[in-house]
Tab-separated table of C-alpha atoms in Angstrom:
chain	number	residue	atom	x	y	z
C	801	UNK	CA	0.000	0.000	0.000
C	802	UNK	CA	1.068	3.554	-0.696
C	803	UNK	CA	0.570	6.594	1.520
C	804	UNK	CA	-0.774	9.836	0.075
C	805	UNK	CA	2.746	11.286	0.211
C	806	UNK	CA	4.095	8.303	-1.727
C	807	UNK	CA	1.332	8.582	-4.329
C	808	UNK	CA	2.104	12.280	-4.743
C	809	UNK	CA	5.785	11.525	-5.310
C	810	UNK	CA	4.909	8.938	-7.966
C	811	UNK	CA	2.607	11.300	-9.849
C	812	UNK	CA	5.152	14.105	-9.440
C	813	UNK	CA	7.821	12.151	-11.285
C	814	UNK	CA	5.364	10.988	-13.972
C	815	UNK	CA	4.362	14.624	-14.629
C	816	UNK	CA	7.775	16.265	-14.365
C	817	UNK	CA	9.863	13.782	-16.422
C	818	UNK	CA	11.121	15.421	-19.614
C	819	UNK	CA	13.109	14.477	-22.698
C	820	UNK	CA	16.363	16.463	-22.504
C	821	UNK	CA	18.879	17.277	-25.261
C	822	UNK	CA	21.374	19.534	-23.441
C	823	UNK	CA	23.777	18.320	-20.808
C	824	UNK	CA	26.617	19.624	-18.672
C	825	UNK	CA	29.878	17.695	-18.537
C	826	UNK	CA	29.481	16.853	-14.829
C	827	UNK	CA	30.037	13.141	-14.272
C	828	UNK	CA	27.126	10.926	-13.308
C	829	UNK	CA	27.445	9.033	-9.995
C	830	UNK	CA	27.961	5.326	-10.608
C	831	UNK	CA	25.493	4.388	-7.853
C	832	UNK	CA	22.758	6.416	-9.557
C	833	UNK	CA	23.386	4.606	-12.852
C	834	UNK	CA	23.144	1.275	-11.050
C	835	UNK	CA	19.795	2.270	-9.548
C	836	UNK	CA	18.553	3.448	-12.961
C	837	UNK	CA	19.551	0.135	-14.563
C	838	UNK	CA	17.940	-1.870	-11.753
C	839	UNK	CA	14.764	0.142	-12.319
C	840	UNK	CA	14.918	-0.762	-16.019
C	841	UNK	CA	15.429	-4.423	-15.196
C	842	UNK	CA	12.326	-4.383	-12.991
C	843	UNK	CA	10.090	-3.396	-15.883
C	844	UNK	CA	7.408	-5.848	-16.958
C	845	UNK	CA	8.206	-8.055	-19.932
C	846	UNK	CA	5.960	-10.357	-21.889
C	847	UNK	CA	6.484	-13.958	-20.823
C	848	UNK	CA	9.083	-12.554	-18.351
C	849	UNK	CA	11.496	-12.650	-21.322
C	850	UNK	CA	13.581	-9.649	-20.157
C	851	UNK	CA	14.735	-9.025	-23.729
C	852	UNK	CA	16.928	-6.029	-22.892
C	853	UNK	CA	20.647	-5.337	-22.801
C	854	UNK	CA	22.326	-2.076	-21.874
C	855	UNK	CA	25.561	-1.001	-23.556
C	856	UNK	CA	27.109	1.762	-21.451
C	857	UNK	CA	29.223	3.985	-23.683
C	858	UNK	CA	31.750	6.314	-22.110
C	859	UNK	CA	34.572	6.095	-24.687
C	860	UNK	CA	34.768	9.433	-26.461
C	861	UNK	CA	35.554	7.996	-29.854
C	862	UNK	CA	32.507	5.716	-29.843
C	863	UNK	CA	30.248	8.525	-28.631
C	864	UNK	CA	31.507	10.688	-31.486
C	865	UNK	CA	30.769	7.982	-34.017
C	866	UNK	CA	27.218	7.599	-32.657
C	867	UNK	CA	26.749	11.374	-32.782
C	868	UNK	CA	27.948	11.267	-36.412
C	869	UNK	CA	25.349	8.588	-37.219
C	870	UNK	CA	22.601	10.710	-35.636
C	871	UNK	CA	23.748	13.861	-37.409
C	872	UNK	CA	23.872	12.074	-40.762
C	873	UNK	CA	20.256	10.993	-40.212
C	874	UNK	CA	19.278	14.529	-39.150
C	875	UNK	CA	20.714	15.984	-42.353
C	876	UNK	CA	18.978	13.336	-44.448
C	877	UNK	CA	15.651	14.042	-42.750
C	878	UNK	CA	16.080	17.792	-43.226
C	879	UNK	CA	15.647	17.110	-46.935
C	880	UNK	CA	12.172	15.700	-46.243
C	881	UNK	CA	11.191	18.900	-44.448
C	882	UNK	CA	12.539	21.236	-47.135
C	883	UNK	CA	9.132	22.166	-48.581
C	884	UNK	CA	7.434	22.121	-45.205
C	885	UNK	CA	6.389	25.108	-43.062
C	886	UNK	CA	8.438	23.573	-40.288
C	887	UNK	CA	11.682	23.442	-42.264
C	888	UNK	CA	13.505	26.222	-40.418
C	889	UNK	CA	12.132	25.041	-37.092
C	890	UNK	CA	13.517	21.585	-37.833
C	891	UNK	CA	16.950	22.945	-38.679
C	892	UNK	CA	17.034	24.882	-35.407
C	893	UNK	CA	16.008	21.946	-33.248
C	894	UNK	CA	18.706	20.334	-31.193
C	895	UNK	CA	17.915	16.689	-31.653
C	896	UNK	CA	20.578	15.109	-29.513
C	897	UNK	CA	23.305	15.867	-27.001
C	898	UNK	CA	25.387	12.702	-27.156
C	899	UNK	CA	28.733	14.460	-27.394
C	900	UNK	CA	27.969	16.543	-24.280
C	901	UNK	CA	26.341	13.932	-22.054
C	902	UNK	CA	28.854	11.966	-19.994
C	903	UNK	CA	27.031	8.704	-20.638
C	904	UNK	CA	25.261	7.168	-23.614
C	905	UNK	CA	23.354	3.924	-23.167
C	906	UNK	CA	22.320	1.852	-26.155
C	907	UNK	CA	19.289	-0.188	-25.118
C	908	UNK	CA	18.765	-3.284	-27.219
C	909	UNK	CA	16.026	-5.901	-27.551
C	910	UNK	CA	16.821	-9.540	-28.290
C	911	UNK	CA	13.839	-11.151	-30.060
C	912	UNK	CA	15.267	-14.634	-29.438
C	913	UNK	CA	15.553	-14.254	-25.639
C	914	UNK	CA	13.485	-16.888	-23.868
C	915	UNK	CA	13.466	-19.322	-26.760
C	916	UNK	CA	11.160	-19.895	-29.685
C	917	UNK	CA	7.842	-19.780	-27.818
C	918	UNK	CA	7.676	-16.881	-25.397
C	919	UNK	CA	4.302	-16.574	-23.670
C	920	UNK	CA	2.401	-13.680	-25.190
C	921	UNK	CA	5.152	-12.795	-27.673
C	922	UNK	CA	3.976	-15.863	-29.566
C	923	UNK	CA	0.779	-13.945	-30.384
C	924	UNK	CA	2.109	-10.394	-30.667
C	925	UNK	CA	5.818	-10.445	-31.589
C	926	UNK	CA	6.363	-6.722	-31.093
C	927	UNK	CA	5.706	-7.150	-27.361
C	928	UNK	CA	9.484	-7.664	-27.112
C	929	UNK	CA	10.279	-4.084	-28.098
C	930	UNK	CA	7.264	-2.841	-26.136
C	931	UNK	CA	8.655	-4.556	-23.024
C	932	UNK	CA	11.966	-2.830	-23.701
C	933	UNK	CA	10.120	0.501	-23.967
C	934	UNK	CA	8.650	-0.135	-20.493
C	935	UNK	CA	12.213	-0.600	-19.236
C	936	UNK	CA	13.234	2.686	-20.853
C	937	UNK	CA	10.298	4.469	-19.217
C	938	UNK	CA	11.429	3.124	-15.829
C	939	UNK	CA	14.942	4.465	-16.576
C	940	UNK	CA	13.447	7.831	-17.386
C	941	UNK	CA	11.443	8.069	-14.175
C	942	UNK	CA	14.402	6.860	-12.108
C	943	UNK	CA	16.732	9.372	-13.802
C	944	UNK	CA	14.301	12.190	-13.084
C	945	UNK	CA	14.026	11.075	-9.446
C	946	UNK	CA	17.832	11.085	-9.233
C	947	UNK	CA	17.953	14.690	-10.497
C	948	UNK	CA	19.445	13.482	-13.785
C	949	UNK	CA	18.346	14.432	-17.279
C	950	UNK	CA	17.717	11.797	-19.930
C	951	UNK	CA	17.099	11.975	-23.664
C	952	UNK	CA	15.915	9.193	-25.983
C	953	UNK	CA	17.474	9.625	-29.431
C	954	UNK	CA	15.664	7.881	-32.288
C	955	UNK	CA	17.446	9.623	-35.159
C	956	UNK	CA	19.717	6.985	-36.633
C	957	UNK	CA	19.888	4.042	-38.947
C	958	UNK	CA	19.981	0.863	-36.886
C	959	UNK	CA	22.579	-0.594	-39.258
C	960	UNK	CA	24.972	2.281	-38.407
C	961	UNK	CA	24.538	1.694	-34.672
C	962	UNK	CA	25.013	-2.054	-35.148
C	963	UNK	CA	28.245	-1.386	-37.045
C	964	UNK	CA	29.621	1.088	-34.496
C	965	UNK	CA	28.786	-1.018	-31.424
C	966	UNK	CA	29.400	-4.423	-33.073
C	967	UNK	CA	25.848	-5.543	-32.313
C	968	UNK	CA	24.824	-8.867	-33.918
C	969	UNK	CA	22.337	-8.604	-36.786
C	970	UNK	CA	19.387	-10.184	-34.935
C	971	UNK	CA	19.633	-7.756	-31.979
C	972	UNK	CA	17.529	-4.600	-32.237
C	973	UNK	CA	19.261	-1.385	-31.038
C	974	UNK	CA	15.961	0.257	-30.125
C	975	UNK	CA	17.239	3.379	-28.372
C	976	UNK	CA	20.217	5.603	-27.758
C	977	UNK	CA	19.844	7.173	-24.346
C	978	UNK	CA	21.834	10.166	-23.093
C	979	UNK	CA	22.144	10.683	-19.353
C	980	UNK	CA	23.735	13.569	-17.510
C	981	UNK	CA	23.015	16.712	-15.560
C	982	UNK	CA	21.385	19.681	-17.238
C	983	UNK	CA	21.117	23.385	-16.526
C	984	UNK	CA	17.414	24.074	-16.293
C	985	UNK	CA	15.364	20.914	-16.495
C	986	UNK	CA	12.499	21.742	-18.920
C	987	UNK	CA	9.119	22.433	-17.352
C	988	UNK	CA	7.227	21.493	-20.552
C	989	UNK	CA	8.027	19.182	-23.465
C	990	UNK	CA	10.608	20.861	-25.720
C	991	UNK	CA	8.465	20.235	-28.818
C	992	UNK	CA	5.578	22.016	-27.078
C	993	UNK	CA	7.783	24.963	-26.084
C	994	UNK	CA	9.046	25.474	-29.645
C	995	UNK	CA	5.426	25.106	-30.887
C	996	UNK	CA	6.193	22.003	-32.968
C	997	UNK	CA	3.271	20.063	-31.459
C	998	UNK	CA	0.629	20.694	-28.781
C	999	UNK	CA	-0.497	18.419	-26.005
C	1000	UNK	CA	-3.809	16.865	-27.023
C	1001	UNK	CA	-6.881	16.942	-24.805
C	1002	UNK	CA	-7.043	13.625	-23.001
C	1003	UNK	CA	-10.837	13.457	-23.082
C	1004	UNK	CA	-10.755	13.375	-26.888
C	1005	UNK	CA	-8.521	10.293	-26.759
C	1006	UNK	CA	-10.788	8.293	-24.445
C	1007	UNK	CA	-13.610	6.216	-25.921
C	1008	UNK	CA	-16.227	3.957	-24.340
C	1009	UNK	CA	-16.940	0.313	-25.193
C	1010	UNK	CA	-15.980	0.678	-28.859
C	1011	UNK	CA	-14.214	2.917	-31.352
C	1012	UNK	CA	-16.660	5.715	-32.194
C	1013	UNK	CA	-17.927	6.531	-35.663
C	1014	UNK	CA	-15.936	9.711	-36.301
C	1015	UNK	CA	-17.669	12.233	-38.518
M	506	UNK	CA	14.168	18.053	-7.187
M	507	UNK	CA	13.084	15.020	-5.241
M	508	UNK	CA	13.543	14.367	-1.529
M	509	UNK	CA	14.884	11.034	-0.316
M	510	UNK	CA	11.358	10.061	0.751
M	511	UNK	CA	10.036	10.859	-2.729
M	512	UNK	CA	12.827	8.870	-4.367
M	513	UNK	CA	12.047	5.910	-2.136
M	514	UNK	CA	8.372	6.055	-3.095
M	515	UNK	CA	9.283	6.094	-6.792
M	516	UNK	CA	11.591	3.081	-6.500
M	517	UNK	CA	9.043	1.335	-4.292
M	518	UNK	CA	6.390	1.464	-7.011
M	519	UNK	CA	8.874	0.451	-9.711
M	520	UNK	CA	9.873	-2.626	-7.669
M	521	UNK	CA	6.455	-3.639	-6.366
M	522	UNK	CA	4.368	-3.268	-9.591
M	523	UNK	CA	3.152	-6.681	-10.782
M	524	UNK	CA	1.195	-8.138	-13.678
M	525	UNK	CA	-2.070	-9.432	-12.203
M	526	UNK	CA	-4.579	-11.939	-13.658
M	527	UNK	CA	-7.095	-12.334	-10.790
M	528	UNK	CA	-9.516	-9.641	-9.745
M	529	UNK	CA	-12.375	-9.100	-7.341
M	530	UNK	CA	-15.634	-7.626	-8.611
M	531	UNK	CA	-15.279	-4.459	-6.498
M	532	UNK	CA	-15.820	-1.395	-8.683
M	533	UNK	CA	-12.893	0.882	-9.482
M	534	UNK	CA	-13.238	4.533	-8.402
M	535	UNK	CA	-13.733	6.792	-11.411
M	536	UNK	CA	-11.287	9.379	-10.046
M	537	UNK	CA	-8.536	6.758	-9.851
M	538	UNK	CA	-9.139	5.777	-13.482
M	539	UNK	CA	-8.898	9.426	-14.490
M	540	UNK	CA	-5.567	9.757	-12.685
M	541	UNK	CA	-4.299	6.553	-14.318
M	542	UNK	CA	-5.266	7.833	-17.784
M	543	UNK	CA	-3.673	11.228	-17.111
M	544	UNK	CA	-0.493	9.398	-16.106
M	545	UNK	CA	-0.615	7.489	-19.411
M	546	UNK	CA	-1.121	10.703	-21.352
M	547	UNK	CA	1.966	12.210	-19.703
M	548	UNK	CA	4.225	9.505	-21.087
M	549	UNK	CA	6.916	10.546	-23.548
M	550	UNK	CA	6.160	10.083	-27.238
M	551	UNK	CA	8.435	10.391	-30.217
M	552	UNK	CA	7.903	13.729	-31.960
M	553	UNK	CA	5.298	14.405	-29.215
M	554	UNK	CA	2.897	12.418	-31.444
M	555	UNK	CA	0.799	11.055	-28.537
M	556	UNK	CA	-0.327	8.124	-30.703
M	557	UNK	CA	-2.551	6.535	-28.039
M	558	UNK	CA	-6.280	6.084	-27.531
M	559	UNK	CA	-7.978	4.367	-24.618
M	560	UNK	CA	-11.207	2.414	-25.112
M	561	UNK	CA	-12.783	1.863	-21.694
M	562	UNK	CA	-14.877	-1.285	-21.789
M	563	UNK	CA	-17.429	-1.903	-19.069
M	564	UNK	CA	-20.235	-3.538	-21.104
M	565	UNK	CA	-20.428	-7.175	-20.072
M	566	UNK	CA	-21.184	-8.473	-23.538
M	567	UNK	CA	-18.116	-6.820	-25.077
M	568	UNK	CA	-15.871	-7.997	-22.226
M	569	UNK	CA	-17.119	-11.549	-22.809
M	570	UNK	CA	-16.341	-11.343	-26.504
M	571	UNK	CA	-12.807	-10.110	-25.759
M	572	UNK	CA	-12.349	-12.911	-23.223
M	573	UNK	CA	-13.508	-15.355	-25.914
M	574	UNK	CA	-10.894	-13.979	-28.343
M	575	UNK	CA	-8.175	-14.411	-25.705
M	576	UNK	CA	-9.302	-17.916	-24.811
M	577	UNK	CA	-9.392	-18.949	-28.469
M	578	UNK	CA	-5.779	-17.781	-28.788
M	579	UNK	CA	-4.823	-19.588	-25.561
M	580	UNK	CA	-6.227	-22.865	-26.878
M	581	UNK	CA	-4.487	-22.392	-30.210
M	582	UNK	CA	-1.160	-21.696	-28.470
M	583	UNK	CA	-1.607	-24.744	-26.219
M	584	UNK	CA	-1.140	-26.815	-29.359
M	585	UNK	CA	2.335	-25.301	-29.818
M	586	UNK	CA	3.297	-26.370	-26.282
M	587	UNK	CA	1.956	-29.925	-26.620
M	588	UNK	CA	5.368	-31.574	-27.004
M	589	UNK	CA	7.054	-29.198	-24.589
M	590	UNK	CA	8.061	-29.859	-20.959
M	591	UNK	CA	5.992	-26.843	-20.044
M	592	UNK	CA	2.755	-28.136	-21.579
M	593	UNK	CA	0.903	-28.880	-18.336
M	594	UNK	CA	2.258	-25.709	-16.751
M	595	UNK	CA	0.893	-23.725	-19.680
M	596	UNK	CA	-2.533	-25.293	-19.389
M	597	UNK	CA	-2.659	-24.453	-15.683
M	598	UNK	CA	-1.632	-20.824	-16.139
M	599	UNK	CA	-4.364	-18.254	-15.799
M	600	UNK	CA	-3.546	-15.950	-18.659
M	601	UNK	CA	-6.222	-13.314	-18.231
M	602	UNK	CA	-8.979	-12.132	-15.925
M	603	UNK	CA	-11.051	-9.971	-18.241
M	604	UNK	CA	-14.402	-11.394	-17.227
M	605	UNK	CA	-13.672	-10.754	-13.529
M	606	UNK	CA	-12.037	-7.337	-13.720
M	607	UNK	CA	-14.576	-4.500	-13.603
M	608	UNK	CA	-12.734	-2.577	-16.311
M	609	UNK	CA	-10.927	-3.513	-19.511
M	610	UNK	CA	-9.012	-0.861	-21.413
M	611	UNK	CA	-7.943	-1.430	-24.985
M	612	UNK	CA	-4.910	0.780	-25.622
M	613	UNK	CA	-4.360	1.557	-29.284
M	614	UNK	CA	-1.596	3.228	-31.312
M	615	UNK	CA	-2.382	5.334	-34.361
M	616	UNK	CA	0.622	5.280	-36.721
M	617	UNK	CA	-0.799	8.229	-38.683
M	618	UNK	CA	-1.111	10.572	-35.690
M	619	UNK	CA	0.952	13.703	-36.216
M	620	UNK	CA	1.000	13.472	-40.004
M	621	UNK	CA	3.338	11.872	-42.494
M	622	UNK	CA	6.628	13.090	-41.036
M	623	UNK	CA	6.762	12.673	-37.294
M	624	UNK	CA	10.126	13.647	-35.804
M	625	UNK	CA	12.016	10.501	-34.872
M	626	UNK	CA	9.279	8.138	-36.070
M	627	UNK	CA	10.495	9.046	-39.553
M	628	UNK	CA	13.687	7.107	-38.774
M	629	UNK	CA	12.345	4.345	-36.534
M	630	UNK	CA	8.656	3.733	-37.285
M	631	UNK	CA	8.083	1.384	-34.341
M	632	UNK	CA	8.720	4.288	-31.937
M	633	UNK	CA	4.936	4.827	-32.156
M	634	UNK	CA	4.136	1.548	-30.394
M	635	UNK	CA	7.135	2.015	-28.102
M	636	UNK	CA	5.726	5.401	-27.038
M	637	UNK	CA	2.417	3.681	-26.368
M	638	UNK	CA	4.250	1.103	-24.240
M	639	UNK	CA	5.696	3.960	-22.156
M	640	UNK	CA	2.116	5.163	-21.610
M	641	UNK	CA	1.099	1.661	-20.503
M	642	UNK	CA	4.018	1.519	-18.066
M	643	UNK	CA	2.850	4.827	-16.562
M	644	UNK	CA	-0.660	3.335	-16.211
M	645	UNK	CA	0.829	0.335	-14.442
M	646	UNK	CA	2.811	2.400	-11.955
M	647	UNK	CA	-0.163	4.699	-11.320
M	648	UNK	CA	-2.482	1.697	-10.818
M	649	UNK	CA	-0.072	0.172	-8.338
M	650	UNK	CA	0.179	3.496	-6.484
M	651	UNK	CA	-3.638	3.623	-6.351
M	652	UNK	CA	-3.767	0.154	-4.774
M	653	UNK	CA	-5.223	-1.260	-7.992
M	654	UNK	CA	-4.089	-4.353	-9.855
M	655	UNK	CA	-3.428	-4.284	-13.579
M	656	UNK	CA	-2.783	-6.989	-16.142
M	657	UNK	CA	-1.577	-6.607	-19.727
M	658	UNK	CA	-3.096	-9.300	-21.945
M	659	UNK	CA	-1.261	-10.001	-25.191
M	660	UNK	CA	-3.020	-13.265	-26.064
M	661	UNK	CA	-5.286	-12.401	-28.985
M	662	UNK	CA	-5.425	-11.863	-32.698
M	663	UNK	CA	-5.509	-8.147	-33.400
M	664	UNK	CA	-8.075	-8.744	-36.153
M	665	UNK	CA	-10.489	-10.233	-33.558
M	666	UNK	CA	-10.088	-7.221	-31.266
M	667	UNK	CA	-10.551	-4.839	-34.209
M	668	UNK	CA	-13.772	-6.654	-35.149
M	669	UNK	CA	-15.169	-6.678	-31.610
M	670	UNK	CA	-14.347	-3.032	-30.830
M	671	UNK	CA	-14.944	-1.708	-34.383
M	672	UNK	CA	-11.397	-0.366	-34.575
M	673	UNK	CA	-10.343	0.921	-38.024
M	674	UNK	CA	-7.835	-1.239	-39.900
M	675	UNK	CA	-4.903	1.192	-39.626
M	676	UNK	CA	-5.166	1.485	-35.821
M	677	UNK	CA	-3.075	-0.966	-33.803
M	678	UNK	CA	-4.823	-2.458	-30.733
M	679	UNK	CA	-1.537	-3.003	-28.907
M	680	UNK	CA	-2.832	-4.053	-25.490
M	681	UNK	CA	-5.841	-5.242	-23.542
M	682	UNK	CA	-5.510	-4.017	-19.986
M	683	UNK	CA	-7.515	-5.326	-17.032
M	684	UNK	CA	-7.866	-3.097	-13.971
M	685	UNK	CA	-9.480	-3.917	-10.655
M	686	UNK	CA	-8.789	-4.834	-7.063
M	687	UNK	CA	-7.153	-8.141	-6.212
M	688	UNK	CA	-6.922	-10.325	-3.131
M	689	UNK	CA	-3.210	-10.672	-2.463
M	690	UNK	CA	-1.141	-8.511	-4.768
M	691	UNK	CA	1.746	-10.771	-5.929
M	692	UNK	CA	5.122	-10.171	-4.285
M	693	UNK	CA	7.035	-11.677	-7.231
M	694	UNK	CA	6.258	-12.037	-10.948
M	695	UNK	CA	3.705	-14.818	-11.433
M	696	UNK	CA	5.876	-16.502	-14.071
M	697	UNK	CA	8.743	-16.576	-11.565
M	698	UNK	CA	6.519	-18.017	-8.822
M	699	UNK	CA	5.277	-20.849	-11.047
M	700	UNK	CA	8.904	-21.427	-12.152
M	701	UNK	CA	8.181	-20.632	-15.816
M	702	UNK	CA	11.093	-18.175	-16.038
M	703	UNK	CA	13.701	-16.766	-13.656
M	704	UNK	CA	14.812	-13.197	-13.221
M	705	UNK	CA	18.142	-12.778	-15.003
M	706	UNK	CA	21.195	-11.286	-13.326
M	707	UNK	CA	21.354	-7.643	-14.305
M	708	UNK	CA	25.157	-7.572	-14.457
M	709	UNK	CA	25.102	-10.134	-17.261
M	710	UNK	CA	22.871	-7.838	-19.308
M	711	UNK	CA	25.126	-4.782	-19.007
M	712	UNK	CA	27.968	-4.288	-21.482
M	713	UNK	CA	30.587	-1.570	-21.878
M	714	UNK	CA	31.308	0.459	-25.009
M	715	UNK	CA	30.392	-2.323	-27.403
M	716	UNK	CA	28.635	-5.667	-27.682
M	717	UNK	CA	31.076	-8.272	-26.349
M	718	UNK	CA	32.349	-11.250	-28.283
M	719	UNK	CA	30.362	-14.000	-26.560
M	720	UNK	CA	32.105	-17.351	-26.418
């Protein structure tokens, strides 16, 4: 059971967690990283398959190569925005801070973990990466609780990340995570602040008993 | 910033949250459901696309049809375990409690939300369902904090769930969630208790700088 104070703390972290792209160079305490990884490992997983691995990257050269892969993807995507109203906004967005953050974590999902017939994954195979996303969300909440900033980078070609980190072909490098301290933890989502997207009204996303006929 | 007490509450919920399959018929307070859905809606989403919808199902007839779809899948999967050591264990597992739980929520992901070029999803399309998984993890932590039990059912054919809930073909019904009270919230994962799977050692899942050469 949870006290009211405990409940408030849990909702506080759920509401205040933000995706961060700017970091200071201050080192991250090892004990905090261990707690963040334990939180990840206590995420739910379909069939208890625990499909995740965590590659902790502190070597400068490897971080620079990952940042190169992300920047290459950013420049390629800029081409797709070139006739879009949001073109200049896109070019001004800082999409990652991997060279600044003291720690990058590549989170992977192994679709073969747990053998050929994983309970639940047998019916819906993508529950392996969804389980890994639950682990990442736990990392995010734990980082926020620790006073640390975290960013989830999804601008890259998986083949580049596999090459750089020597990840076997069947393993899915689902996320590049930056962790560090930041000056000024954002109060609102960055994409809301720069007016890229708005938060939707929750009540419009909730239906009853079936999908409505939308007119 | 978080106090030590707040941090402890956050780790407490991360560690004590469990996947539950048995529910009492006690009704769930509406205010708690609203807080759980708000927690879901405050999950991170790639490009702030907020791809989720929540179909709250309380009509008995619809719940029974969903339970039928899950049971059909369970019986079909039992055939795949028939020459497996775990065959009798599988048949004894309770895989869902949708007919007991007062509330079922179908969580969906809309891959078209946010238009044709969603930041980040442009590079890794499955970040839409991964964002939705983060929302589900928030629901799970909020449910646990509220003293409510939650189960994520992934035993069904998506086409059956689309038919029953009249979900359009492009919308992905990623999860059926049961929420209610339970007698005896599990202390350990059910699949660990019945010796289906063990929790892995975290240190074996953590690598440094690159994927190791496994021998």
